Structure formats: structure tokens, C-alpha cells
Amino acid sequence: MSFKKIIKSRIAGNIFFLLIFSLTIFYYGLNKLIFAPPQSVHVWRQTNSVSLAQNYYEGNLPIFKPEMHNQFCDGGESGKSVGEFPIIYYTVAQLWKVFGNNIGVFRLFQLLIQFLGLLALFHGLDFLIKNRFWSAFISLLLFTSPMVVFYGPNFLPDVPSLSFIFIAWFFLLKYLKTRKQVILWITAILFCLAMLLKITSALSFISLGGWVLFELIFQKKEQRIFKFQFKEMLPFLVAVILVLFWYVYVDYYNKIHGGHFSYHGIWPVWDMTKEQFLRIIDALDKIYFKELFLPYTQWITVGVWLLLLVFIKKISPILRFFLIVLPVGFLIQMLLWFQVLEGHDYYTINLLVVFIMVWAFLFVLLKDKRIINHPIIYIIGIAFFLLNANTCKKRIEDRHKGWMNDMYKNKMEALTEIEPVFHKLGVKKDDKVISFPDFTINASLYYMKRKGYTEFGSDFSKQETFLKRIEQGAKYLIVNDSTMLSQEVLQPFIQNKIGEYKNVLIFDIRGSK
């Protein structure tokens, strides 16, 4: 069988896709990290996610009443707080009841969602391009983004949200072939789920709504692609209502319990100082620009987009619409959430729909050209993919072996091993602790599998805060940095040292005054 016939085979195409996805997982070394504790970049946000899942599992909580390890809510009496729709955390808790409370189950579940998203993208692109090699190339190229590869299995909702967007688009394309109403409902549910996990994923949903509105206003019925009437719009209206209801509930739940860990407003570029703006630009240039993709790939993508604008009349009206609207939406979203880019690179993950669009439209434009089926062009595509994958591998290694993981390696890792010490000292599972220093919400508390308090939500520069937390049930002070012991504020609370493990010191504070 010729190479051309092989890549056109549906079965061979699926095997090719599955094989490359599996091989890249091992190439990046993700298989070695499946069972490792949360660590490296944004361990703050990672441990928030696993904390929610852990509390669902241990407390058998209802899905709409999530809790965290940090007792910063209800005046220091509970960890009842919510951000994105916690369906993943709740589902993982149920899986733990079957397969055991193992962090690897969480990561594998996240990877499964990511795989299904890429697989749906692969088949959706094949519907448009009619070439399985290039459809797989575009889909798997996304899996060479260091941010996508790192955050995908590491507990954050951004990659699952993007994955559900890809699956939604696959079903929408399927609807165009079948015109079955049930498929529209599936599509709407998937868009809804994506937006419930991350509201910034709404970019493609809003763009789709804009096109449907454009059809209704400016095109004759016979020219329309979707031909939506009210019954076709109903699933999407329901999706919008559900998303609005959820974020109203989030506001209600967090207000009655007096705490929140996720901000759902905007952080616009115009509401910041010049110094902050320059600091973010510097961080983007030195760190995050390299973490999104290989920089050359990003510049080539911009070049491809500009090329498509030159030949815009050669593509269909709907593709012209998205070619302009999605990048404009990208820019607007960057401006609205620019401040978070100082330390939250994962906010750009859902914007990668624009990256996919550019490459997809390029091959739609070229799909009837013989050159894209030439073996030499295939070899160039493979080489380009390998170059990006190799860069991604280095970035993933840096995130775990370089300075990005110093806090975990130097301060927090010992906490993941401390349970036998606690057991020997009589520190029970339900004993509250004060963990210091720790500016995150749940990191050290999750590692110890203990509820209690960190510097988030508690002003431990004052002795009265310690006394208040002791009154609320804190029994032990866990210090992971001995250089902090010289602080005057700690002196009354470090008189009764009961244990030590590596860099961690354990103090009984029940009698402190």
C-alpha cells in the first residue's frame, strides 16, 4: 500500500494518532510523574483542585457543597468555597471510591479528557481538510505546547475546558451532516460544560453565536449553513442560562461562607500601573512566551494568519468570519485579563482555539493542492512536529527540575512524607494545624492531609491571629522553614517542640498563651 493510501485510511489514521499521542506522553516523561504529588508552577492552583477532590472523597460531600483543607471561610471555621463547576473534582472522588485514593487516578482522568478532546479535534479537522495526516498534525501539534502538556494532567480545569470545546465543535460538524436535534443538545451541553469549567472558554461559543446572528440578519435562507430557528437555538439558550445560574450560585455560596479562592471578574490592562505593565511584558518575553509554544511556531502562526488574510476571498464566508472574529476576540480577552498574565500563564490555554483555527484554515485553503500530499512535505511536517516536541520536553523538564520547582523540593516535599511521623507523635487525621510559612491556600495542608490554616486568610504577623486559630481548634504548628523561628511573633508558640522531620518542625500549641 502506498504512503498516500495509508494516510487516507481511516483505521490507519486513528492508529497513527493514538500511537503518536502515546509516544509523546512517554517522550515527555509524563508517565514518570503520574503518581507524583502536585508540584512546580502554580502548585497553589493545583492543590486547590486536589483539595476539593480530597474533601469530596473524605467527607462524602454533595456536589454543590464543596470544601477545601484551608479553614478560611465562616470566620475560620470551615473551608466551604467554590470557583469553577466542580464536576471533575466530584467525579474523581467517586473514582477514588472504586480505584483507591491515588493521585494517579486524577491525572489519568485529566489525560483521558485531554485525549478525547484531541481525538475529537482530529476527526473534526478531517471533516474540513479531508486529509488525516494533516488533521493529526494540527491536533498533535497542540500537544507540543508546554503549557498544555504540563497543565493537562496537573489538575487545573483549563485544558479539560478546551478539550470540551473541541468535542463540542466535533458534534456541531456532525450536526451539519445529520441535522439531528439531539446532536445539537449534546453540542450545547459540551459548550456549557466548558464554560462552567472556565468562563474564558466562551470565545468560540460567542463567535458561533455571532455567525448564527449574521446568517439570520444578512443571508437568505438558501445561503445559510446552520439554518437555525428557535428550536435549534433553544439548547444554546439553556446552556447560557445554566452558566449564568452557576456563577450566581458561586457568588451566593462564597458570600454566605465568607471566602473565595477564584476571582470571576476581569483584570483589564487599563486598570494597572506602568510599572506593573512593564513587569508583565518582561515576564511574557523571558518566560511565558516560551511556554506557550516554541517561539518560532508562534511567529509562523502569525505569518500564516496574515497570509490567510491576503487570500481571504478564496475561503468561504463562514471561515472569513471566524478568521477575523476569533483573533479579535483573542485580543479583547488579552486586554480584559492582562493583569493575570504576570503569574497565571494558564489563562491563555483556552485562547489556543485561535492557533488551531489558523492552521486548520491554511490546510482548508490548500486541501485541493497536490503539494500538500507530496512525501517531502509530509517529512517537513514530521520534522516540524519533532522540533516542537523536543522543545516541549525540555520545558517540562525545566518545570520539574529547575527553579520553577524550588519551593516544592526545598520546603514542601517533606510534608508529603510526614504521615508516619504524625502517627508516631499522635497527630490525628482530624487535628487542625497551622502551617507556616505557606502563602498558598492549600498546598502544605493538602500534602499533610490535614485541615487548618496557612497565611492565606490568616494574618500571622499578629499573635492574636495564632490565639484565635488555637481557639478554633488548631492543635499543632507545622514550620517548614527553620529560619522563620527567629520571628518574635512565633516565640510563644514554639516552646513545645514535639517532633522534626527533614526541614519540618512540629510544635504542640494547645497550651500557648
Short mmCIF file of C-alpha atoms in Angstrom, two decimals, residues 21 88 109-118 142-143 145-167 194 197-198 200-201 346-350 352:
data_model
loop_
_atom_site.label_atom_id
_atom_site.label_comp_id
_atom_site.label_asym_id
_atom_site.label_seq_id
_atom_site.Cartn_x
_atom_site.Cartn_y
_atom_site.Cartn_z
CA PHE A 21 -0.13 10.66 21.35
CA ILE A 88 -14.24 16.94 37.66
CA PHE A 109 -8.74 11.13 34.24
CA GLN A 110 -7.48 14.56 33.16
CA LEU A 111 -5.34 12.94 30.45
CA LEU A 112 -8.35 10.97 29.24
CA ILE A 113 -10.36 14.17 28.82
CA GLN A 114 -7.42 15.75 27.01
CA PHE A 115 -7.04 12.76 24.71
CA LEU A 116 -10.76 12.74 23.85
CA GLY A 117 -10.56 16.45 23.08
CA LEU A 118 -7.60 15.98 20.73
CA LEU A 142 -1.26 21.36 20.18
CA PHE A 143 0.24 18.62 22.35
CA SER A 145 2.63 23.33 23.88
CA PRO A 146 4.48 23.17 27.22
CA MET A 147 1.51 24.79 28.96
CA VAL A 148 -0.98 22.33 27.52
CA VAL A 149 1.24 19.33 28.26
CA PHE A 150 2.05 20.49 31.81
CA TYR A 151 -1.38 21.67 32.95
CA GLY A 152 -3.31 18.97 31.09
CA PRO A 153 -2.77 16.21 33.67
CA ASN A 154 -2.00 18.57 36.55
CA PHE A 155 -5.47 19.18 37.94
CA LEU A 156 -6.36 22.63 36.54
CA PRO A 157 -9.68 22.97 34.64
CA ASP A 158 -8.26 24.91 31.67
CA VAL A 159 -7.19 22.02 29.44
CA PRO A 160 -10.36 19.99 30.14
CA SER A 161 -12.37 23.12 29.30
CA LEU A 162 -10.52 23.50 25.99
CA SER A 163 -11.00 19.77 25.33
CA PHE A 164 -14.76 20.05 25.77
CA ILE A 165 -14.73 22.95 23.30
CA PHE A 166 -13.07 20.71 20.70
CA ILE A 167 -15.57 17.92 21.36
CA ALA A 194 -16.53 24.05 29.00
CA LEU A 197 -15.13 24.93 33.99
CA LYS A 198 -13.58 28.13 32.61
CA THR A 200 -12.76 32.29 29.26
CA SER A 201 -13.53 29.30 27.00
CA TYR A 346 -2.65 29.09 32.02
CA TYR A 347 -5.21 31.83 31.28
CA THR A 348 -4.00 31.71 27.66
CA ILE A 349 -4.76 28.00 27.20
CA ASN A 350 -8.35 28.49 26.03
CA LEU A 352 -5.42 28.29 21.62
#
